[in-house]
PDB file of C-alpha atoms in Angstrom:
ATOM      1  CA  ILE G   1      12.795  -6.640   8.984  1.00  0.00           C
ATOM      2  CA  THR G   2       9.704  -8.593   7.952  1.00  0.00           C
ATOM      3  CA  THR G   3       9.442 -11.464   5.448  1.00  0.00           C
ATOM      4  CA  THR G   4       8.200  -9.057   2.760  1.00  0.00           C
ATOM      5  CA  GLY G   5      11.103  -6.670   3.354  1.00  0.00           C
ATOM      6  CA  ARG G   6       9.266  -4.023   5.309  1.00  0.00           C
ATOM      7  CA  LEU G   7      11.112  -2.445   8.211  1.00  0.00           C
ATOM      8  CA  SER G   8       9.575  -3.061  11.620  1.00  0.00           C
ATOM      9  CA  SER G   9       9.982  -1.357  14.969  1.00  0.00           C
ATOM     10  CA  SER G  10       9.642  -2.543  18.548  1.00  0.00           C
ATOM     11  CA  ASP G  11      10.010  -1.290  22.124  1.00  0.00           C
ATOM     12  CA  PRO G  12       8.098   0.869  21.322  1.00  0.00           C
ATOM     13  CA  ASN G  13       6.343  -0.186  18.124  1.00  0.00           C
ATOM     14  CA  LEU G  14       5.772   3.231  16.591  1.00  0.00           C
ATOM     15  CA  GLN G  15       4.484   1.802  13.314  1.00  0.00           C
ATOM     16  CA  ASN G  16       1.301   0.311  14.732  1.00  0.00           C
ATOM     17  CA  ILE G  17      -0.125   3.285  16.599  1.00  0.00           C
ATOM     18  CA  PRO G  18      -3.750   3.518  15.354  1.00  0.00           C
ATOM     19  CA  ILE G  19      -4.470   6.430  13.042  1.00  0.00           C
ATOM     20  CA  ARG G  20      -8.256   6.426  12.935  1.00  0.00           C
ATOM     21  CA  SER G  21      -9.209   5.791  16.551  1.00  0.00           C
ATOM     22  CA  GLU G  22      -9.640   8.583  19.090  1.00  0.00           C
ATOM     23  CA  PHE G  23      -7.108   6.902  21.395  1.00  0.00           C
ATOM     24  CA  GLY G  24      -4.534   6.621  18.609  1.00  0.00           C
ATOM     25  CA  ALA G  25      -5.036  10.266  17.667  1.00  0.00           C
ATOM     26  CA  LYS G  26      -4.322  11.340  21.249  1.00  0.00           C
ATOM     27  CA  ILE G  27      -1.128   9.277  21.349  1.00  0.00           C
ATOM     28  CA  ARG G  28       0.043  10.867  18.093  1.00  0.00           C
ATOM     29  CA  GLU G  29      -0.520  14.332  19.529  1.00  0.00           C
ATOM     30  CA  ALA G  30       2.124  13.508  22.164  1.00  0.00           C
ATOM     31  CA  PHE G  31       4.840  13.387  19.484  1.00  0.00           C
ATOM     32  CA  ILE G  32       5.846  16.999  18.909  1.00  0.00           C
ATOM     33  CA  ALA G  33       8.531  18.803  16.955  1.00  0.00           C
ATOM     34  CA  ASP G  34      11.348  20.759  18.607  1.00  0.00           C
ATOM     35  CA  PRO G  35      10.702  24.500  19.166  1.00  0.00           C
ATOM     36  CA  GLY G  36      10.923  26.359  15.860  1.00  0.00           C
ATOM     37  CA  CYS G  37      10.370  23.150  13.895  1.00  0.00           C
ATOM     38  CA  SER G  38       7.500  21.206  12.343  1.00  0.00           C
ATOM     39  CA  LEU G  39       6.948  17.589  11.373  1.00  0.00           C
ATOM     40  CA  ILE G  40       6.427  16.716   7.708  1.00  0.00           C
ATOM     41  CA  SER G  41       4.667  13.522   6.646  1.00  0.00           C
ATOM     42  CA  LEU G  42       5.437  12.197   3.152  1.00  0.00           C
ATOM     43  CA  ASP G  43       3.137   9.279   2.347  1.00  0.00           C
ATOM     44  CA  TYR G  44       3.090   7.197  -0.845  1.00  0.00           C
ATOM     45  CA  SER G  45      -0.520   7.263  -2.043  1.00  0.00           C
ATOM     46  CA  GLN G  46      -1.994   3.770  -2.524  1.00  0.00           C
ATOM     47  CA  ILE G  47       1.449   2.471  -3.535  1.00  0.00           C
ATOM     48  CA  GLU G  48       0.581  -1.219  -3.278  1.00  0.00           C
ATOM     49  CA  LEU G  49      -2.414  -0.880  -5.595  1.00  0.00           C
ATOM     50  CA  ARG G  50      -0.292   1.150  -8.017  1.00  0.00           C
ATOM     51  CA  ILE G  51       2.224  -1.688  -7.982  1.00  0.00           C
ATOM     52  CA  VAL G  52      -0.578  -4.183  -8.669  1.00  0.00           C
ATOM     53  CA  ALA G  53      -1.651  -2.080 -11.661  1.00  0.00           C
ATOM     54  CA  ALA G  54       1.937  -1.949 -12.940  1.00  0.00           C
ATOM     55  CA  LEU G  55       2.646  -5.665 -12.446  1.00  0.00           C
ATOM     56  CA  SER G  56      -0.664  -6.923 -13.820  1.00  0.00           C
ATOM     57  CA  HIS G  57      -0.928  -4.399 -16.686  1.00  0.00           C
ATOM     58  CA  ASP G  58      -4.636  -4.285 -15.909  1.00  0.00           C
ATOM     59  CA  ARG G  59      -6.049  -1.717 -18.325  1.00  0.00           C
ATOM     60  CA  ILE G  60      -8.951  -0.558 -16.151  1.00  0.00           C
ATOM     61  CA  MET G  61      -6.831  -0.107 -13.035  1.00  0.00           C
ATOM     62  CA  GLU G  62      -4.078   1.686 -14.975  1.00  0.00           C
ATOM     63  CA  GLU G  63      -6.666   4.008 -16.508  1.00  0.00           C
ATOM     64  CA  ALA G  64      -8.148   4.854 -13.101  1.00  0.00           C
ATOM     65  CA  PHE G  65      -4.738   5.903 -11.789  1.00  0.00           C
ATOM     66  CA  LYS G  66      -3.965   7.891 -14.961  1.00  0.00           C
ATOM     67  CA  LYS G  67      -7.217   9.826 -14.499  1.00  0.00           C
ATOM     68  CA  GLY G  68      -6.308  10.490 -10.871  1.00  0.00           C
ATOM     69  CA  GLU G  69      -9.441   8.729  -9.658  1.00  0.00           C
ATOM     70  CA  ASP G  70      -9.908   7.429  -6.134  1.00  0.00           C
ATOM     71  CA  ILE G  71      -9.132   3.761  -6.841  1.00  0.00           C
ATOM     72  CA  HIS G  72     -11.511   2.507  -4.130  1.00  0.00           C
ATOM     73  CA  ALA G  73     -14.370   4.601  -5.517  1.00  0.00           C
ATOM     74  CA  ALA G  74     -13.480   3.452  -9.035  1.00  0.00           C
ATOM     75  CA  THR G  75     -13.585  -0.177  -7.869  1.00  0.00           C
ATOM     76  CA  ALA G  76     -16.914   0.398  -6.100  1.00  0.00           C
ATOM     77  CA  SER G  77     -18.285   1.868  -9.315  1.00  0.00           C
ATOM     78  CA  LYS G  78     -17.478  -1.393 -11.112  1.00  0.00           C
ATOM     79  CA  LEU G  79     -18.667  -3.687  -8.307  1.00  0.00           C
ATOM     80  CA  PHE G  80     -21.992  -1.919  -7.777  1.00  0.00           C
ATOM     81  CA  HIS G  81     -22.523  -0.691 -11.370  1.00  0.00           C
ATOM     82  CA  VAL G  82     -22.971   2.892 -10.172  1.00  0.00           C
ATOM     83  CA  ASN G  83     -21.503   6.135 -11.466  1.00  0.00           C
ATOM     84  CA  ILE G  84     -18.329   6.950  -9.539  1.00  0.00           C
ATOM     85  CA  LYS G  85     -19.866  10.275  -8.439  1.00  0.00           C
ATOM     86  CA  ASP G  86     -22.749   8.447  -6.748  1.00  0.00           C
ATOM     87  CA  ILE G  87     -20.694   5.990  -4.675  1.00  0.00           C
ATOM     88  CA  THR G  88     -21.636   5.902  -0.977  1.00  0.00           C
ATOM     89  CA  LYS G  89     -19.167   5.663   1.905  1.00  0.00           C
ATOM     90  CA  GLU G  90     -20.326   2.105   2.596  1.00  0.00           C
ATOM     91  CA  GLN G  91     -19.814   1.044  -1.014  1.00  0.00           C
ATOM     92  CA  ARG G  92     -16.351   2.581  -1.015  1.00  0.00           C
ATOM     93  CA  ARG G  93     -15.535   0.784   2.273  1.00  0.00           C
ATOM     94  CA  ILE G  94     -16.533  -2.562   0.772  1.00  0.00           C
ATOM     95  CA  ALA G  95     -14.509  -1.889  -2.393  1.00  0.00           C
ATOM     96  CA  LYS G  96     -11.471  -0.901  -0.329  1.00  0.00           C
ATOM     97  CA  THR G  97     -11.692  -4.157   1.629  1.00  0.00           C
ATOM     98  CA  VAL G  98     -11.948  -6.125  -1.620  1.00  0.00           C
ATOM     99  CA  ASN G  99      -9.006  -4.233  -3.169  1.00  0.00           C
ATOM    100  CA  PHE G 100      -6.713  -4.960  -0.249  1.00  0.00           C
ATOM    101  CA  GLY G 101      -8.152  -8.439   0.196  1.00  0.00           C
ATOM    102  CA  VAL G 102      -6.924  -9.296  -3.290  1.00  0.00           C
ATOM    103  CA  LEU G 103      -3.434  -8.059  -2.362  1.00  0.00           C
ATOM    104  CA  TYR G 104      -3.342 -10.496   0.541  1.00  0.00           C
ATOM    105  CA  GLY G 105      -4.873 -13.399  -1.367  1.00  0.00           C
ATOM    106  CA  MET G 106      -8.058 -13.274   0.710  1.00  0.00           C
ATOM    107  CA  ASN G 107     -10.723 -15.842  -0.245  1.00  0.00           C
ATOM    108  CA  PHE G 108     -14.469 -15.336  -0.088  1.00  0.00           C
ATOM    109  CA  PHE G 109     -14.630 -16.857   3.407  1.00  0.00           C
ATOM    110  CA  GLY G 110     -12.141 -14.321   4.777  1.00  0.00           C
ATOM    111  CA  LEU G 111     -13.874 -11.464   2.960  1.00  0.00           C
ATOM    112  CA  ALA G 112     -17.250 -12.504   4.386  1.00  0.00           C
ATOM    113  CA  GLN G 113     -15.786 -12.439   7.898  1.00  0.00           C
ATOM    114  CA  ARG G 114     -14.084  -9.081   7.352  1.00  0.00           C
ATOM    115  CA  LEU G 115     -17.207  -7.393   5.973  1.00  0.00           C
ATOM    116  CA  GLY G 116     -19.739  -9.239   8.132  1.00  0.00           C
ATOM    117  CA  ILE G 117     -21.689 -10.477   5.105  1.00  0.00           C
ATOM    118  CA  LYS G 118     -22.856 -13.850   3.805  1.00  0.00           C
ATOM    119  CA  ARG G 119     -20.311 -16.018   2.010  1.00  0.00           C
ATOM    120  CA  GLU G 120     -22.420 -16.041  -1.149  1.00  0.00           C
ATOM    121  CA  LYS G 121     -22.279 -12.236  -1.296  1.00  0.00           C
ATOM    122  CA  ALA G 122     -18.542 -12.237  -0.644  1.00  0.00           C
ATOM    123  CA  MET G 123     -18.028 -14.773  -3.443  1.00  0.00           C
ATOM    124  CA  GLN G 124     -20.085 -12.554  -5.743  1.00  0.00           C
ATOM    125  CA  PHE G 125     -17.878  -9.538  -4.927  1.00  0.00           C
ATOM    126  CA  ILE G 126     -14.669 -11.474  -5.638  1.00  0.00           C
ATOM    127  CA  GLN G 127     -16.020 -12.940  -8.880  1.00  0.00           C
ATOM    128  CA  GLU G 128     -17.210  -9.505  -9.989  1.00  0.00           C
ATOM    129  CA  TYR G 129     -13.824  -8.022  -9.091  1.00  0.00           C
ATOM    130  CA  PHE G 130     -11.820 -10.541 -11.104  1.00  0.00           C
ATOM    131  CA  GLN G 131     -14.185 -10.289 -14.071  1.00  0.00           C
ATOM    132  CA  THR G 132     -13.706  -6.518 -14.066  1.00  0.00           C
ATOM    133  CA  PHE G 133      -9.977  -6.531 -13.336  1.00  0.00           C
ATOM    134  CA  ALA G 134      -9.102  -9.549 -15.462  1.00  0.00           C
ATOM    135  CA  GLY G 135      -5.447  -8.518 -15.635  1.00  0.00           C
ATOM    136  CA  VAL G 136      -5.191  -8.711 -11.846  1.00  0.00           C
ATOM    137  CA  TYR G 137      -6.691 -12.209 -11.844  1.00  0.00           C
ATOM    138  CA  LYS G 138      -4.224 -13.394 -14.495  1.00  0.00           C
ATOM    139  CA  TYR G 139      -1.370 -11.875 -12.499  1.00  0.00           C
ATOM    140  CA  THR G 140      -2.313 -13.707  -9.281  1.00  0.00           C
ATOM    141  CA  ARG G 141      -2.522 -17.040 -11.143  1.00  0.00           C
ATOM    142  CA  LYS G 142       0.824 -16.361 -12.833  1.00  0.00           C
ATOM    143  CA  VAL G 143       2.547 -15.607  -9.519  1.00  0.00           C
ATOM    144  CA  ILE G 144       1.241 -18.796  -7.919  1.00  0.00           C
ATOM    145  CA  TYR G 145       2.383 -20.824 -10.935  1.00  0.00           C
ATOM    146  CA  GLN G 146       5.859 -19.276 -10.784  1.00  0.00           C
ATOM    147  CA  ALA G 147       6.086 -19.970  -7.053  1.00  0.00           C
ATOM    148  CA  GLU G 148       5.204 -23.629  -7.656  1.00  0.00           C
ATOM    149  CA  GLU G 149       7.681 -23.907 -10.524  1.00  0.00           C
ATOM    150  CA  LYS G 150      10.641 -22.028  -8.996  1.00  0.00           C
ATOM    151  CA  GLY G 151       9.980 -22.327  -5.281  1.00  0.00           C
ATOM    152  CA  TYR G 152      10.232 -18.572  -4.755  1.00  0.00           C
ATOM    153  CA  VAL G 153       8.723 -15.209  -5.662  1.00  0.00           C
ATOM    154  CA  GLU G 154      10.549 -11.926  -6.050  1.00  0.00           C
ATOM    155  CA  THR G 155      10.048  -8.186  -6.053  1.00  0.00           C
ATOM    156  CA  VAL G 156      10.384  -5.994  -9.131  1.00  0.00           C
ATOM    157  CA  LEU G 157      13.931  -5.205  -7.989  1.00  0.00           C
ATOM    158  CA  GLY G 158      14.823  -8.905  -7.699  1.00  0.00           C
ATOM    159  CA  ARG G 159      14.696  -9.580  -3.943  1.00  0.00           C
ATOM    160  CA  ARG G 160      13.497 -13.150  -3.446  1.00  0.00           C
ATOM    161  CA  ARG G 161      11.452 -14.959  -0.869  1.00  0.00           C
ATOM    162  CA  TYR G 162      11.498 -18.742  -0.932  1.00  0.00           C
ATOM    163  CA  ILE G 163       8.149 -20.414  -0.228  1.00  0.00           C
ATOM    164  CA  PRO G 164       8.676 -24.175   0.210  1.00  0.00           C
ATOM    165  CA  GLU G 165       5.166 -24.508   1.719  1.00  0.00           C
ATOM    166  CA  ILE G 166       3.749 -23.959  -1.791  1.00  0.00           C
ATOM    167  CA  HIS G 167       4.272 -27.728  -2.272  1.00  0.00           C
ATOM    168  CA  ALA G 168       2.780 -28.721   1.094  1.00  0.00           C
ATOM    169  CA  SER G 169       0.422 -31.702   1.171  1.00  0.00           C
ATOM    170  CA  SER G 170      -1.749 -29.817   3.670  1.00  0.00           C
ATOM    171  CA  GLN G 171      -4.259 -27.683   1.769  1.00  0.00           C
ATOM    172  CA  ILE G 172      -4.337 -25.178   4.626  1.00  0.00           C
ATOM    173  CA  MET G 173      -0.551 -24.691   4.425  1.00  0.00           C
ATOM    174  CA  LYS G 174      -0.651 -24.547   0.630  1.00  0.00           C
ATOM    175  CA  ASN G 175      -3.416 -21.912   0.673  1.00  0.00           C
ATOM    176  CA  ALA G 176      -1.403 -19.801   3.119  1.00  0.00           C
ATOM    177  CA  ALA G 177       1.669 -20.142   0.884  1.00  0.00           C
ATOM    178  CA  GLU G 178      -0.345 -19.018  -2.143  1.00  0.00           C
ATOM    179  CA  ARG G 179      -1.491 -15.920  -0.243  1.00  0.00           C
ATOM    180  CA  GLU G 180       2.123 -15.166   0.670  1.00  0.00           C
ATOM    181  CA  ALA G 181       3.177 -15.677  -2.954  1.00  0.00           C
ATOM    182  CA  ILE G 182       0.609 -13.141  -4.162  1.00  0.00           C
ATOM    183  CA  ASN G 183       1.392 -10.557  -1.504  1.00  0.00           C
ATOM    184  CA  MET G 184       5.185 -10.621  -1.281  1.00  0.00           C
ATOM    185  CA  PRO G 185       6.048  -9.161  -4.726  1.00  0.00           C
ATOM    186  CA  ILE G 186       3.575  -6.332  -4.103  1.00  0.00           C
ATOM    187  CA  GLN G 187       4.362  -5.426  -0.505  1.00  0.00           C
ATOM    188  CA  GLY G 188       8.028  -6.275  -1.044  1.00  0.00           C
ATOM    189  CA  THR G 189       8.322  -3.940  -4.035  1.00  0.00           C
ATOM    190  CA  ALA G 190       6.691  -1.173  -1.995  1.00  0.00           C
ATOM    191  CA  ALA G 191       9.247  -1.828   0.766  1.00  0.00           C
ATOM    192  CA  ASP G 192      12.120  -1.717  -1.737  1.00  0.00           C
ATOM    193  CA  ILE G 193      10.891   1.602  -3.144  1.00  0.00           C
ATOM    194  CA  MET G 194      10.558   3.061   0.358  1.00  0.00           C
ATOM    195  CA  LYS G 195      14.135   2.094   1.215  1.00  0.00           C
ATOM    196  CA  MET G 196      15.335   3.758  -1.994  1.00  0.00           C
ATOM    197  CA  ALA G 197      13.310   6.837  -1.044  1.00  0.00           C
ATOM    198  CA  MET G 198      14.841   6.909   2.444  1.00  0.00           C
ATOM    199  CA  ILE G 199      18.326   6.806   0.940  1.00  0.00           C
ATOM    200  CA  ALA G 200      17.494   9.543  -1.580  1.00  0.00           C
ATOM    201  CA  VAL G 201      16.025  11.842   1.080  1.00  0.00           C
ATOM    202  CA  TYR G 202      18.894  11.141   3.479  1.00  0.00           C
ATOM    203  CA  ASN G 203      21.546  11.816   0.825  1.00  0.00           C
ATOM    204  CA  GLU G 204      19.861  15.108  -0.051  1.00  0.00           C
ATOM    205  CA  PHE G 205      19.387  16.470   3.464  1.00  0.00           C
ATOM    206  CA  HIS G 206      21.840  14.745   5.839  1.00  0.00           C
ATOM    207  CA  ASN G 207      24.209  17.725   5.969  1.00  0.00           C
ATOM    208  CA  SER G 208      21.371  20.122   6.787  1.00  0.00           C
ATOM    209  CA  ASP G 209      19.010  20.769   9.699  1.00  0.00           C
ATOM    210  CA  VAL G 210      16.422  18.368   8.225  1.00  0.00           C
ATOM    211  CA  LYS G 211      16.051  15.053  10.081  1.00  0.00           C
ATOM    212  CA  ILE G 212      14.376  11.786   9.162  1.00  0.00           C
ATOM    213  CA  VAL G 213      12.725  10.808  12.442  1.00  0.00           C
ATOM    214  CA  LEU G 214      10.508   7.849  11.540  1.00  0.00           C
ATOM    215  CA  GLN G 215       9.509   5.492   8.733  1.00  0.00           C
ATOM    216  CA  ILE G 216       6.076   3.872   8.846  1.00  0.00           C
ATOM    217  CA  HIS G 217       5.602   1.435   5.953  1.00  0.00           C
ATOM    218  CA  ASP G 218       4.725   3.845   3.104  1.00  0.00           C
ATOM    219  CA  GLU G 219       5.367   7.077   5.030  1.00  0.00           C
ATOM    220  CA  LEU G 220       8.413   9.121   6.008  1.00  0.00           C
ATOM    221  CA  LEU G 221       8.299  11.567   8.895  1.00  0.00           C
ATOM    222  CA  LEU G 222      10.762  14.473   8.859  1.00  0.00           C
ATOM    223  CA  GLU G 223      11.534  17.231  11.356  1.00  0.00           C
ATOM    224  CA  VAL G 224      12.180  20.545   9.607  1.00  0.00           C
ATOM    225  CA  PRO G 225      12.700  24.189  10.635  1.00  0.00           C
ATOM    226  CA  ASP G 226       9.418  26.081  10.235  1.00  0.00           C
ATOM    227  CA  LYS G 227      10.810  28.430   7.596  1.00  0.00           C
ATOM    228  CA  LYS G 228      11.760  25.456   5.364  1.00  0.00           C
ATOM    229  CA  VAL G 229       8.576  23.390   5.580  1.00  0.00           C
ATOM    230  CA  LYS G 230       7.147  24.069   2.114  1.00  0.00           C
ATOM    231  CA  GLU G 231      10.536  24.011   0.390  1.00  0.00           C
ATOM    232  CA  VAL G 232      11.619  20.716   1.970  1.00  0.00           C
ATOM    233  CA  ALA G 233       8.202  19.096   1.483  1.00  0.00           C
ATOM    234  CA  ARG G 234       8.182  19.992  -2.209  1.00  0.00           C
ATOM    235  CA  HIS G 235      11.725  18.770  -2.796  1.00  0.00           C
ATOM    236  CA  ALA G 236      11.364  15.556  -0.766  1.00  0.00           C
ATOM    237  CA  LYS G 237       8.065  14.797  -2.528  1.00  0.00           C
ATOM    238  CA  GLU G 238       9.786  15.141  -5.920  1.00  0.00           C
ATOM    239  CA  LEU G 239      12.625  12.858  -4.800  1.00  0.00           C
ATOM    240  CA  MET G 240      10.278  10.150  -3.561  1.00  0.00           C
ATOM    241  CA  GLU G 241       8.050  10.271  -6.637  1.00  0.00           C
ATOM    242  CA  SER G 242      11.007   9.958  -9.021  1.00  0.00           C
ATOM    243  CA  VAL G 243      13.087   7.365  -7.131  1.00  0.00           C
ATOM    244  CA  PHE G 244      11.661   4.482  -9.164  1.00  0.00           C
ATOM    245  CA  ALA G 245       9.559   4.239 -12.347  1.00  0.00           C
ATOM    246  CA  LEU G 246       6.643   1.814 -12.467  1.00  0.00           C
ATOM    247  CA  ASN G 247       5.216   0.686 -15.813  1.00  0.00           C
ATOM    248  CA  ASN G 248       2.401   3.055 -16.901  1.00  0.00           C
ATOM    249  CA  VAL G 249       1.643   4.142 -13.319  1.00  0.00           C
ATOM    250  CA  LYS G 250       3.075   7.149 -11.504  1.00  0.00           C
ATOM    251  CA  LEU G 251       4.120   7.171  -7.870  1.00  0.00           C
ATOM    252  CA  ILE G 252       2.308   9.904  -5.957  1.00  0.00           C
ATOM    253  CA  VAL G 253       3.300  11.262  -2.541  1.00  0.00           C
ATOM    254  CA  ASP G 254       0.922  13.153  -0.235  1.00  0.00           C
ATOM    255  CA  ALA G 255       2.647  15.788   1.911  1.00  0.00           C
ATOM    256  CA  LYS G 256       1.341  17.042   5.264  1.00  0.00           C
ATOM    257  CA  ALA G 257       2.844  19.129   8.052  1.00  0.00           C
ATOM    258  CA  GLY G 258       2.083  20.037  11.648  1.00  0.00           C
ATOM    259  CA  LYS G 259       3.571  20.825  15.037  1.00  0.00           C
ATOM    260  CA  SER G 260       2.655  17.344  16.244  1.00  0.00           C
ATOM    261  CA  TRP G 261       2.218  13.938  14.640  1.00  0.00           C
ATOM    262  CA  GLY G 262      -1.485  14.147  15.436  1.00  0.00           C
ATOM    263  CA  SER G 263      -2.108  17.575  13.886  1.00  0.00           C
ATOM    264  CA  MET G 264      -0.942  17.060  10.308  1.00  0.00           C
ATOM    265  CA  ARG G 265      -2.565  19.141   7.562  1.00  0.00           C
ATOM    266  CA  SER G 266      -2.048  18.934   3.796  1.00  0.00           C
ATOM    267  CA  ILE G 267       0.574  21.282   2.386  1.00  0.00           C
ATOM    268  CA  SER G 268      -0.818  23.340  -0.479  1.00  0.00           C
TER     269      SER G 268
END
């Protein structure tokens, strides 16, 4: 288990097999279902950003999720002052990096390195982001203050992580502690919800021919008889989406199926 509460795997580490590279895709194709069965992937959609919206009560972010908008495109629309329909792939990529950078407490220096841009431009993106999503900015300051006052942060479900380095005299150590303080309640809450989902799915199917074969952060992988794929996917999706209620933001699960881990297609 990691410091944020996520489960980890090793020997082999099945959670870090690349998903977007050609090499990673070939490795995933090697994982196949038993004859007569298929694999089902059930993946929480942008769960960490949904948790940010719920914890920060940011009106703009909550509204984007309620409308079912692509949150990265919605963020790009605000950052670049362009209609969401006219967002380019590059603008969306930058907005996605900023969105997740905020989750991990990334400063303008780190963002500049990640995007390969000048620090001044990175600072502009972060300032623009926090001006737009003012609720998110207030939330990050509140979490850091609570960590300094109490010495720990906690998930929505109350699991704590103590961060003594928040009082370090070294600014480098203190900055790292502040990043951890911002990230842990978000990633930790996502981990808590996933564990609840695993229990719910297991309790529902453990006496059947449905198997949980792998958990990868925000995704569950099941092995299911071919004739039950749509039925199980629908039911498991409903279980995972209803396992915990976030304030004003719904949990959404994307379901895919295929004969191999590398050949997943959305289930209609």
